[in-house]
Amino acid sequence: MSTQKETYLRIHPHDNVLVALQDLPQGTVITFDGQTFTLVDKVAAKHKFAINELPVDKEIYMYGVLVGKASAVIPQGGLLTTENVHHAAEGFHLGERKLQWHQPDTTNFEGKTFMGYHRADGSVGTGNYWIVVPMVFCENRNINVLKEALVDKLGYKKAKSYEGDVEQLMELYQAGKSVEEILNADIQVSEDKPNSKRLFKNIDGIKFLSHSMGCGGTREDSDTLCGLIAGYITHPNVAGATILSLGCQHAQVSILQNEIAKRDANFSKPLVVLEQQKVGTESELLKQALKQTFAGLVKANETTRQPAPLSKLCIGLECGGSDGFSGISANPALGYLSDLLVTMGGSVILSEFPELCGVEQELSDRCIDVETASRFMHLMTTYNARAEADGSGFYANPSPGNIRDGLITDAIKSAGAAKKGGTSPVTAVLDYPEKVTKPGLNLLCTPGSDVESTTAEVGAGANIVLFTTGLGTPTGNPVTPVIKLSTNTAMFERMPDIIDINCGTIIEGSETIHQAGERILDYVIKVASGEAEPKSVKLGQDDFIPWKRGVSL
């Protein structure tokens, strides 16, 4: 895509639809590919219209792949909608290996490093956190008690507080103001308060990962929960952990210990494990937890940031609240960044398997060997079959917001989402909650649900997450910085409190995809070094939702 300002775009030479880059009124004259026609309908920015008439059952192509079929006649210049298009995608099979790719020029990043926390297993963290995690939901209350005791006193309370706003409302009520007067009152939003002085200078935070699992569900879910928690404990951004167990739940401490050993056979981080049914009283449990956690923090505080090569970065690629611009601005910019990082020996994680529907063949062909390709196809097939058995296959993935902003079939959404992974070979295919062990492009089986997928990517080892959004979403993570990128400038200007980087510049023609990718990587290096703090970190958006493997799209 060039930097020239355009009003509509064909993404791939094989496409038979155009994307509106701005609102186009009904009757707009379109000149394209040697022909001139007028728009039959008003076409909002991000939506698609037909280059030529599309009869019933005519295949519709975007990004060069099948993304749907016409369910009614769509005239030349007609708008594509959920009423005249239904989901369709190509089948896939075990094809030939297609591993040739053009490695980008990394000259601008030669010799660059980031300041990270070096771990005994050779990984490098972009942060230094202590985590407190329950083995089962029964311990959530105790987790919250520890949070109340530790966070504020040790200097980790987040800046924003709305207590002053509530006090203003109370004063209005006590002064006899009516409900209407209260609703119309000009409440002064509280100023951000600086963090209180931290006792432990080298610890970025104490994070509390409560959840609703561990017992009462399937053994598959409790086992994978143990694997996920082990992924966080062994994560390079984690200095140590406190684990609270009740004792009788499915998710046993012994399973957790086995999962830790799978990920780090020589595990040596401070680890506090307390089981309430063995300790006895709740009071004694909490006293031991506080003392042993404090002792662990003293040890963890000894680690300081040191230079590390960019090959030690493991980037999680995520999208949520996607729109019709996602696949032509922010996502391909991340794709170029992914190729840059892979060329330099780093790792990237592409997940959200329901959002790879329709591009299976391309990704399968890019797998480094037949075994890897077969595993990818098996995971895709069984996941979709399981979803369909519950009455909702991959076709049901797009949300109302996705559809409203131009992503009317799952294949349209998927073809754009896959752009985040760039063009390099797929070096590994992982099932949830496995860990990344190879550099290069890793495919991780997760749902398309934003928080579940981000939670899983971090559990697999992502020490930075890049998250594109066209509609806006506040998703974050407790231990890994989540950097938000907008696909369009209007949203970036409307929600500046949660968005870090604007990729709408690509749509407007003021920046190329390659320029945006390099700009994003420069910011990643600053975040990884602790020199910049993404909005999700500033706001304390510590989302943690383990995937209940049943079915979650």
Coordinates of C-alpha atoms in Angstrom, one line a residue:
M1 CA 0.0 0.0 0.0
S2 CA 1.5 3.4 -1.0
T3 CA 1.4 6.6 1.0
Q4 CA -0.8 8.3 -1.6
K5 CA -4.2 9.3 -0.2
E6 CA -6.9 7.0 -1.6
T7 CA -10.7 6.7 -1.0
Y8 CA -10.9 3.0 -1.8
L9 CA -8.6 0.1 -2.1
R10 CA -8.2 -3.4 -3.5
I11 CA -6.1 -5.3 -1.1
H12 CA -4.9 -8.2 -3.4
P13 CA -4.9 -8.4 -7.2
H14 CA -7.2 -11.4 -7.1
D15 CA -9.9 -9.7 -5.0
N16 CA -13.3 -9.0 -6.5
V17 CA -14.3 -6.4 -3.9
L18 CA -13.0 -3.0 -2.9
V19 CA -12.7 -1.5 0.7
A20 CA -13.9 2.0 1.4
L21 CA -11.2 4.0 3.1
Q22 CA -13.7 6.8 4.0
D23 CA -17.4 7.2 3.9
L24 CA -18.6 7.0 0.3
P25 CA -22.1 8.4 -0.6
Q26 CA -24.5 6.5 -2.7
G27 CA -23.9 7.5 -6.4
T28 CA -20.2 8.0 -5.9
V29 CA -18.4 7.5 -9.2
I30 CA -15.8 4.7 -9.0
T31 CA -13.0 4.4 -11.5
F32 CA -11.1 1.2 -11.2
D33 CA -9.3 -1.3 -13.4
G34 CA -10.4 0.3 -16.7
Q35 CA -14.1 0.7 -15.8
T36 CA -16.3 3.3 -14.3
F37 CA -19.4 2.6 -12.2
T38 CA -21.5 4.2 -9.5
L39 CA -22.1 3.0 -5.9
V40 CA -25.6 1.5 -5.6
D41 CA -25.5 2.0 -1.8
K42 CA -23.9 4.3 0.7
V43 CA -20.7 2.6 1.7
A44 CA -19.3 3.5 5.2
A45 CA -15.6 3.5 5.7
K46 CA -14.2 0.0 6.3
H47 CA -17.0 -1.7 4.4
K48 CA -16.7 -3.5 1.0
F49 CA -18.5 -3.2 -2.3
A50 CA -18.5 -5.3 -5.5
I51 CA -16.2 -4.5 -8.4
N52 CA -18.5 -6.4 -10.7
E53 CA -22.0 -8.0 -10.3
L54 CA -21.8 -11.0 -8.0
P55 CA -24.5 -13.6 -8.7
V56 CA -25.9 -16.0 -6.1
D57 CA -23.2 -18.4 -4.9
K58 CA -20.4 -16.4 -6.5
E59 CA -17.2 -16.7 -4.5
I60 CA -16.0 -13.5 -2.8
Y61 CA -12.2 -12.9 -2.5
M62 CA -10.3 -10.6 -0.2
Y63 CA -6.6 -10.7 0.7
G64 CA -6.4 -13.2 -2.2
V65 CA -8.4 -15.9 -0.4
L66 CA -12.0 -17.0 -0.3
V67 CA -13.9 -15.1 2.4
G68 CA -17.5 -15.8 1.6
K69 CA -20.2 -16.4 -1.1
A70 CA -23.0 -14.3 -2.3
S71 CA -26.4 -15.4 -0.8
A72 CA -28.2 -12.9 -3.0
V73 CA -27.3 -11.0 -6.2
I74 CA -24.9 -8.1 -5.4
P75 CA -24.9 -5.6 -8.2
Q76 CA -21.8 -3.8 -9.4
G77 CA -21.1 -1.1 -6.8
G78 CA -23.3 -2.9 -4.3
L79 CA -22.6 -3.0 -0.5
L80 CA -21.6 -6.4 1.0
T81 CA -23.7 -7.1 4.1
T82 CA -24.7 -10.0 6.3
E83 CA -27.9 -10.2 4.3
N84 CA -26.2 -10.8 0.9
V85 CA -23.0 -12.7 2.0
H86 CA -22.5 -15.8 4.0
H87 CA -19.3 -17.3 5.4
A88 CA -17.2 -19.6 3.2
A89 CA -13.6 -20.6 3.2
E90 CA -11.3 -22.9 1.3
G91 CA -10.6 -26.4 2.4
F92 CA -7.1 -27.4 3.4
H93 CA -4.8 -30.4 3.0
L94 CA -1.3 -31.4 3.7
G95 CA 0.6 -29.6 0.9
E96 CA 4.2 -28.9 -0.1
R97 CA 6.5 -26.9 2.1
K98 CA 6.7 -23.3 1.1
L99 CA 9.5 -21.9 3.2
Q100 CA 11.0 -19.3 1.0
W101 CA 10.5 -15.7 2.3
H102 CA 12.0 -12.3 1.9
Q103 CA 13.8 -11.4 5.1
P104 CA 13.5 -7.6 5.8
D105 CA 16.5 -5.2 6.1
T106 CA 17.3 -5.0 9.8
T107 CA 20.1 -2.4 9.5
N108 CA 18.3 0.2 11.6
F109 CA 18.3 -2.3 14.5
E110 CA 21.8 -3.7 14.3
G111 CA 23.5 -3.6 17.7
K112 CA 20.4 -2.5 19.5
T113 CA 19.6 -4.0 22.9
F114 CA 17.0 -3.6 25.6
M115 CA 17.5 -3.5 29.4
G116 CA 16.0 -6.6 30.8
Y117 CA 16.0 -9.0 33.8
H118 CA 18.2 -12.0 33.0
R119 CA 16.9 -15.3 34.4
A120 CA 18.8 -18.5 35.3
D121 CA 17.2 -20.4 32.3
G122 CA 18.6 -17.9 29.8
S123 CA 15.4 -16.0 29.2
V124 CA 15.1 -12.2 29.8
G125 CA 12.2 -10.4 31.3
T126 CA 10.9 -7.0 30.4
G127 CA 9.6 -6.6 33.9
N128 CA 10.2 -8.0 37.4
Y129 CA 7.0 -9.0 39.1
W130 CA 6.0 -11.2 42.1
I131 CA 2.8 -13.1 41.5
V132 CA 0.3 -14.5 44.0
V133 CA -2.0 -17.2 42.6
P134 CA -4.7 -19.5 44.0
M135 CA -4.7 -23.2 42.9
V136 CA -8.5 -23.1 43.3
F137 CA -11.2 -20.4 43.4
C138 CA -11.8 -21.2 47.1
E139 CA -8.6 -19.3 47.9
N140 CA -9.7 -16.1 46.1
R141 CA -10.8 -14.4 49.3
N142 CA -7.4 -15.0 50.9
I143 CA -5.7 -13.7 47.8
N144 CA -7.7 -10.5 48.1
V145 CA -6.8 -10.2 51.8
L146 CA -3.1 -10.4 50.8
K147 CA -3.7 -7.8 48.1
E148 CA -5.2 -5.4 50.5
A149 CA -2.3 -5.9 52.9
L150 CA 0.6 -5.6 50.5
V151 CA -0.1 -3.5 47.5
D152 CA -0.6 0.0 49.0
K153 CA 2.0 -0.4 51.9
L154 CA 4.7 -1.5 49.5
G155 CA 4.0 1.3 47.0
Y156 CA 2.2 -0.5 44.2
K157 CA -1.2 1.1 44.4
K158 CA -2.2 2.4 41.0
A159 CA -2.5 6.1 40.4
K160 CA -6.2 6.7 39.5
S161 CA -8.7 6.9 42.3
Y162 CA -12.4 7.8 42.1
E163 CA -12.9 8.2 45.8
G164 CA -13.0 12.0 45.5
D165 CA -15.7 11.7 42.9
V166 CA -17.9 9.7 45.3
E167 CA -17.3 12.2 48.0
Q168 CA -18.6 15.0 45.7
L169 CA -21.7 12.9 45.0
M170 CA -22.3 12.3 48.7
E171 CA -22.0 16.1 49.3
L172 CA -24.6 16.8 46.7
Y173 CA -27.0 14.2 48.2
Q174 CA -26.5 15.5 51.7
A175 CA -27.2 19.0 50.4
G176 CA -30.6 17.8 49.3
K177 CA -30.0 17.8 45.5
S178 CA -32.4 15.9 43.3
V179 CA -31.4 12.9 41.2
E180 CA -31.7 15.0 38.1
E181 CA -29.4 17.7 39.6
I182 CA -26.9 15.0 40.7
L183 CA -26.9 13.5 37.2
N184 CA -26.3 17.0 35.6
A185 CA -23.7 18.0 38.1
D186 CA -20.1 18.8 36.9
I187 CA -18.1 16.3 38.8
Q188 CA -14.4 17.1 38.8
V189 CA -12.5 13.9 37.8
S190 CA -9.7 13.1 40.3
E191 CA -6.2 14.0 39.3
D192 CA -3.8 11.1 38.9
K193 CA -1.9 10.5 42.1
P194 CA 1.8 9.5 42.0
N195 CA 2.6 6.1 43.3
S196 CA 3.7 6.0 46.9
K197 CA 7.4 5.3 47.5
R198 CA 8.3 1.8 46.7
L199 CA 10.2 -0.2 49.2
F200 CA 11.6 -2.6 46.6
K201 CA 13.1 -0.5 43.8
N202 CA 13.8 -3.4 41.4
I203 CA 10.3 -5.0 41.7
D204 CA 7.8 -3.6 39.2
G205 CA 4.7 -4.9 41.0
I206 CA 3.0 -7.6 43.1
K207 CA 0.2 -9.1 41.0
F208 CA -2.7 -11.2 42.2
L209 CA -4.1 -13.7 39.6
S210 CA -7.5 -14.8 40.9
H211 CA -9.7 -17.1 38.8
S212 CA -12.8 -19.2 38.9
M213 CA -11.2 -22.6 38.3
G214 CA -9.3 -25.5 39.9
C215 CA -12.2 -27.7 41.0
G216 CA -15.7 -28.6 40.0
G217 CA -14.9 -28.6 36.3
T218 CA -13.3 -31.2 34.0
R219 CA -9.9 -32.7 34.9
E220 CA -8.7 -31.4 31.5
D221 CA -9.4 -27.9 32.6
S222 CA -7.8 -28.3 36.1
D223 CA -4.7 -29.9 34.5
T224 CA -4.3 -27.1 31.9
L225 CA -4.8 -24.5 34.7
C226 CA -1.8 -26.0 36.4
G227 CA 0.2 -25.8 33.2
L228 CA -0.9 -22.1 32.7
I229 CA 0.1 -21.2 36.3
A230 CA 3.4 -23.0 35.8
G231 CA 3.9 -20.9 32.6
Y232 CA 3.5 -17.7 34.7
I233 CA 5.7 -18.9 37.5
T234 CA 8.5 -19.7 35.0
H235 CA 7.9 -16.6 32.9
P236 CA 10.9 -14.3 32.4
N237 CA 8.9 -11.3 33.7
V238 CA 8.2 -13.1 37.0
A239 CA 10.8 -13.0 39.9
G240 CA 8.9 -15.4 42.2
A241 CA 5.5 -16.5 43.3
T242 CA 3.2 -17.3 46.2
I243 CA 0.8 -20.1 45.7
L244 CA -2.3 -20.7 47.9
S245 CA -3.9 -24.1 47.8
L246 CA -6.9 -25.4 49.7
G247 CA -5.8 -29.0 49.5
C248 CA -8.7 -31.1 48.2
Q249 CA -9.2 -29.6 44.7
H250 CA -8.5 -31.2 41.4
A251 CA -5.7 -28.8 40.6
Q252 CA -3.2 -30.3 43.0
V253 CA 0.2 -28.8 43.9
S254 CA 1.9 -32.0 42.7
I255 CA 0.5 -31.4 39.2
L256 CA 1.7 -27.8 39.3
Q257 CA 5.2 -28.9 40.3
N258 CA 5.4 -31.4 37.4
E259 CA 4.3 -28.6 35.0
I260 CA 7.0 -26.3 36.4
A261 CA 9.7 -29.0 35.9
K262 CA 8.5 -29.5 32.2
R263 CA 9.2 -25.8 31.6
D264 CA 12.3 -25.4 33.7
A265 CA 14.0 -28.5 34.9
N266 CA 16.4 -26.4 37.0
F267 CA 13.8 -24.1 38.5
S268 CA 15.4 -21.9 41.2
K269 CA 13.1 -18.8 41.6
P270 CA 11.7 -18.1 45.1
L271 CA 8.5 -20.0 45.4
V272 CA 6.1 -20.0 48.4
V273 CA 3.5 -22.8 48.5
L274 CA 1.0 -22.9 51.3
E275 CA -1.9 -25.4 51.7
Q276 CA -4.7 -24.2 54.0
Q277 CA -6.0 -27.6 55.1
K278 CA -2.4 -28.4 56.3
V279 CA -1.6 -25.1 57.9
G280 CA -4.9 -24.9 59.8
T281 CA -6.4 -21.5 60.6
E282 CA -6.9 -18.9 58.0
S283 CA -5.1 -16.4 60.3
E284 CA -2.0 -18.6 60.4
L285 CA -2.1 -19.2 56.6
L286 CA -2.1 -15.5 56.0
K287 CA 0.6 -14.8 58.5
Q288 CA 2.9 -17.3 56.9
A289 CA 2.0 -16.1 53.4
L290 CA 2.9 -12.5 54.3
K291 CA 6.2 -13.4 56.0
Q292 CA 7.4 -15.8 53.3
T293 CA 6.3 -13.5 50.5
F294 CA 8.1 -10.6 52.0
A295 CA 11.2 -12.7 52.3
G296 CA 10.9 -13.7 48.7
L297 CA 10.5 -10.0 47.7
V298 CA 13.8 -9.2 49.4
K299 CA 15.5 -11.9 47.3
A300 CA 13.8 -10.9 44.1
N301 CA 14.8 -7.2 44.6
E302 CA 18.4 -8.2 44.1
T303 CA 17.9 -8.6 40.3
T304 CA 18.6 -5.5 38.2
R305 CA 18.1 -4.6 34.5
Q306 CA 21.0 -5.5 32.2
P307 CA 21.5 -5.2 28.4
A308 CA 20.0 -8.0 26.3
P309 CA 19.9 -8.6 22.5
L310 CA 16.6 -8.2 20.7
S311 CA 16.6 -11.9 20.1
K312 CA 15.5 -12.3 23.7
L313 CA 12.1 -10.7 22.9
C314 CA 9.1 -12.9 22.6
I315 CA 6.2 -10.9 21.2
G316 CA 2.6 -12.0 21.6
L317 CA 0.4 -10.8 18.7
E318 CA -3.2 -10.1 19.6
C319 CA -6.2 -8.3 18.2
G320 CA -9.6 -7.4 19.7
G321 CA -12.4 -5.1 18.8
S322 CA -11.2 -5.5 15.2
D323 CA -12.6 -3.5 12.4
G324 CA -12.5 -3.3 8.6
F325 CA -9.1 -1.5 8.7
S326 CA -7.4 -4.0 11.0
G327 CA -6.1 -6.1 8.1
I328 CA -4.8 -3.2 6.1
S329 CA -3.1 -1.0 8.7
A330 CA -2.2 -2.2 12.2
N331 CA -2.1 -6.0 11.5
P332 CA 0.3 -5.9 8.5
A333 CA 2.4 -3.4 10.4
L334 CA 2.8 -6.0 13.1
G335 CA 3.4 -8.5 10.4
Y336 CA 6.4 -6.5 9.2
L337 CA 7.6 -6.1 12.8
S338 CA 7.3 -9.9 13.3
D339 CA 9.4 -10.5 10.2
L340 CA 12.0 -8.0 11.6
L341 CA 12.2 -9.8 14.9
V342 CA 12.3 -13.3 13.4
T343 CA 15.2 -12.2 11.2
M344 CA 17.1 -11.1 14.3
G345 CA 16.5 -14.4 16.1
G346 CA 13.5 -13.4 18.2
S347 CA 10.1 -15.2 18.7
V348 CA 6.6 -14.2 17.9
I349 CA 3.3 -15.9 18.9
L350 CA 0.2 -15.9 16.6
S351 CA -2.8 -17.3 18.4
E352 CA -6.6 -17.1 18.2
F353 CA -7.2 -20.2 16.1
P354 CA -10.9 -19.4 15.2
E355 CA -9.4 -16.3 13.6
L356 CA -7.2 -18.3 11.3
C357 CA -10.1 -19.9 9.5
G358 CA -9.7 -19.6 5.8
V359 CA -5.9 -19.2 5.8
E360 CA -5.1 -22.7 7.1
Q361 CA -3.6 -23.8 3.8
E362 CA -1.1 -20.9 3.7
L363 CA 0.0 -21.3 7.3
S364 CA 0.1 -25.1 6.9
D365 CA 2.4 -24.8 3.9
R366 CA 4.7 -22.4 5.8
C367 CA 5.2 -25.0 8.6
I368 CA 8.9 -26.1 8.7
D369 CA 8.0 -29.8 8.4
V370 CA 5.1 -32.2 7.8
E371 CA 4.8 -33.1 11.5
T372 CA 4.3 -29.4 12.4
A373 CA 1.8 -28.8 9.6
S374 CA -0.1 -31.9 10.5
R375 CA -0.4 -30.8 14.1
F376 CA -1.7 -27.4 13.1
M377 CA -4.4 -28.9 10.8
H378 CA -5.4 -31.4 13.5
L379 CA -5.8 -28.7 16.2
M380 CA -7.8 -26.5 13.8
T381 CA -10.1 -29.4 12.7
T382 CA -10.8 -30.8 16.2
Y383 CA -11.3 -27.3 17.7
N384 CA -13.9 -26.4 15.0
A385 CA -15.6 -29.8 15.3
R386 CA -15.9 -29.4 19.0
A387 CA -17.3 -25.9 18.6
E388 CA -19.8 -27.1 16.0
A389 CA -20.9 -29.9 18.3
D390 CA -21.9 -27.2 20.7
G391 CA -23.8 -25.4 18.0
S392 CA -21.3 -22.7 17.2
G393 CA -18.4 -23.2 14.7
F394 CA -15.7 -20.8 13.7
Y395 CA -18.3 -19.1 11.4
A396 CA -19.9 -17.5 14.6
N397 CA -16.7 -15.8 15.7
P398 CA -17.3 -12.2 14.5
S399 CA -18.9 -10.0 17.2
P400 CA -21.7 -7.4 16.6
G401 CA -19.0 -4.7 16.7
N402 CA -16.8 -6.6 14.1
I403 CA -19.8 -6.9 11.8
R404 CA -20.8 -3.2 12.3
D405 CA -17.4 -2.1 11.2
G406 CA -17.0 -4.3 8.1
L407 CA -16.0 -7.8 9.2
I408 CA -19.1 -9.6 8.1
T409 CA -17.8 -13.2 7.9
D410 CA -15.2 -15.1 10.0
A411 CA -13.0 -15.6 6.9
I412 CA -12.8 -11.8 6.3
K413 CA -11.9 -11.3 9.9
S414 CA -9.4 -14.2 9.8
A415 CA -7.6 -13.2 6.6
G416 CA -6.9 -9.8 8.1
A417 CA -6.0 -11.1 11.6
A418 CA -3.4 -13.6 10.2
K419 CA -1.4 -10.6 8.8
K420 CA 0.0 -10.0 12.3
G421 CA 2.2 -13.1 11.8
G422 CA 4.1 -11.8 8.8
T423 CA 5.6 -14.0 6.1
S424 CA 8.2 -16.1 7.9
P425 CA 8.1 -20.0 8.2
V426 CA 6.2 -21.4 11.1
T427 CA 8.8 -23.0 13.4
A428 CA 6.4 -24.5 15.9
V429 CA 2.7 -25.2 16.6
L430 CA 1.8 -25.3 20.3
D431 CA -1.3 -26.5 22.0
Y432 CA -2.6 -24.5 25.1
P433 CA -0.9 -24.1 27.6
E434 CA 2.5 -25.1 26.1
K435 CA 5.6 -22.9 26.2
V436 CA 7.6 -21.3 23.3
T437 CA 10.9 -23.1 23.1
K438 CA 11.9 -22.2 19.5
P439 CA 12.7 -18.8 17.9
G440 CA 10.6 -17.7 14.9
L441 CA 6.9 -17.7 14.3
N442 CA 5.0 -19.9 16.7
L443 CA 1.3 -20.8 16.3
L444 CA -0.5 -21.2 19.7
C445 CA -4.0 -22.8 19.9
T446 CA -6.2 -20.4 21.8
P447 CA -9.7 -19.0 21.5
G448 CA -10.3 -15.7 19.8
S449 CA -11.6 -14.2 23.1
D450 CA -9.2 -11.3 23.8
V451 CA -8.4 -11.9 27.4
E452 CA -8.2 -15.7 27.3
S453 CA -5.9 -15.5 24.3
T454 CA -3.7 -12.8 25.8
T455 CA -3.5 -14.8 29.1
A456 CA -2.4 -17.8 27.1
E457 CA 0.2 -16.0 25.1
V458 CA 1.8 -14.7 28.2
G459 CA 1.7 -18.2 29.8
A460 CA 3.6 -19.4 26.7
G461 CA 6.3 -16.9 27.3
A462 CA 5.4 -13.6 25.6
N463 CA 7.4 -10.8 27.4
I464 CA 5.6 -8.1 25.3
V465 CA 2.1 -8.3 23.8
L466 CA 1.2 -6.1 20.8
F467 CA -2.6 -5.7 20.6
T468 CA -4.4 -4.1 17.6
T469 CA -7.9 -2.7 17.9
G470 CA -10.2 -0.8 15.6
L471 CA -13.1 -0.3 18.1
G472 CA -11.1 0.1 21.4
T473 CA -10.6 -2.4 24.2
P474 CA -9.0 -2.0 27.7
T475 CA -7.4 -5.5 27.8
G476 CA -4.1 -5.8 29.7
N477 CA -2.1 -8.5 31.6
P478 CA -0.7 -8.7 35.1
V479 CA 2.9 -9.4 34.2
T480 CA 3.5 -8.6 30.6
P481 CA 3.1 -5.0 29.1
V482 CA 0.3 -5.0 26.6
I483 CA 0.8 -2.2 23.9
K484 CA -2.4 -1.1 22.2
L485 CA -2.3 -0.1 18.5
S486 CA -5.3 1.6 16.8
T487 CA -6.2 0.7 13.2
N488 CA -7.7 4.2 12.6
T489 CA -7.0 7.7 13.7
A490 CA -10.5 8.5 14.8
M491 CA -10.5 5.8 17.4
F492 CA -7.0 6.8 18.6
E493 CA -8.2 10.4 19.1
R494 CA -11.4 9.3 20.8
M495 CA -9.8 6.8 23.3
P496 CA -6.3 8.2 24.0
D497 CA -6.3 7.0 27.5
I498 CA -6.0 3.3 26.5
I499 CA -4.3 3.5 23.0
D500 CA -0.5 3.8 22.8
I501 CA 0.2 3.9 19.0
N502 CA -1.8 5.1 16.0
C503 CA -1.6 3.0 12.8
G504 CA -4.3 5.1 11.1
T505 CA -1.4 6.9 9.5
I506 CA -1.2 4.0 7.0
I507 CA -4.9 4.5 5.9
E508 CA -4.3 8.2 5.6
G509 CA -1.3 7.6 3.4
S510 CA 1.2 9.5 5.6
E511 CA 3.2 6.4 6.5
T512 CA 4.0 3.0 4.9
I513 CA 3.5 -0.4 6.6
H514 CA 7.2 -0.8 6.9
Q515 CA 7.7 2.7 8.5
A516 CA 5.0 1.9 11.0
G517 CA 6.5 -1.5 11.8
E518 CA 9.8 0.1 12.6
R519 CA 8.2 2.8 14.6
I520 CA 6.4 0.2 16.7
L521 CA 9.5 -1.8 17.3
D522 CA 11.4 1.3 18.5
Y523 CA 8.6 1.8 21.1
V524 CA 8.7 -1.9 22.0
I525 CA 12.4 -1.5 22.9
K526 CA 11.6 1.4 25.2
V527 CA 8.9 -0.5 26.9
A528 CA 11.0 -3.6 27.3
S529 CA 13.7 -1.5 28.9
G530 CA 11.4 0.1 31.4
E531 CA 11.8 3.5 29.7
A532 CA 8.1 3.8 28.6
E533 CA 5.0 2.6 30.3
P534 CA 2.0 1.5 28.1
K535 CA -1.5 2.7 29.0
S536 CA -2.6 -0.8 30.1
V537 CA 0.2 -0.8 32.7
K538 CA -0.5 2.7 33.9
L539 CA -4.2 1.9 34.3
G540 CA -3.6 -1.4 36.1
Q541 CA -5.5 -3.5 33.5
D542 CA -4.4 -6.8 35.0
D543 CA -6.8 -9.2 33.1
F544 CA -6.2 -12.9 33.7
I545 CA -8.8 -15.5 32.4
P546 CA -7.7 -19.1 32.0
W547 CA -9.3 -20.8 29.0
K548 CA -11.9 -23.4 29.9
R549 CA -11.1 -25.8 27.1
G550 CA -14.7 -26.9 26.5
V551 CA -15.6 -24.3 23.9
S552 CA -14.8 -20.6 24.0
L553 CA -14.7 -18.7 20.8

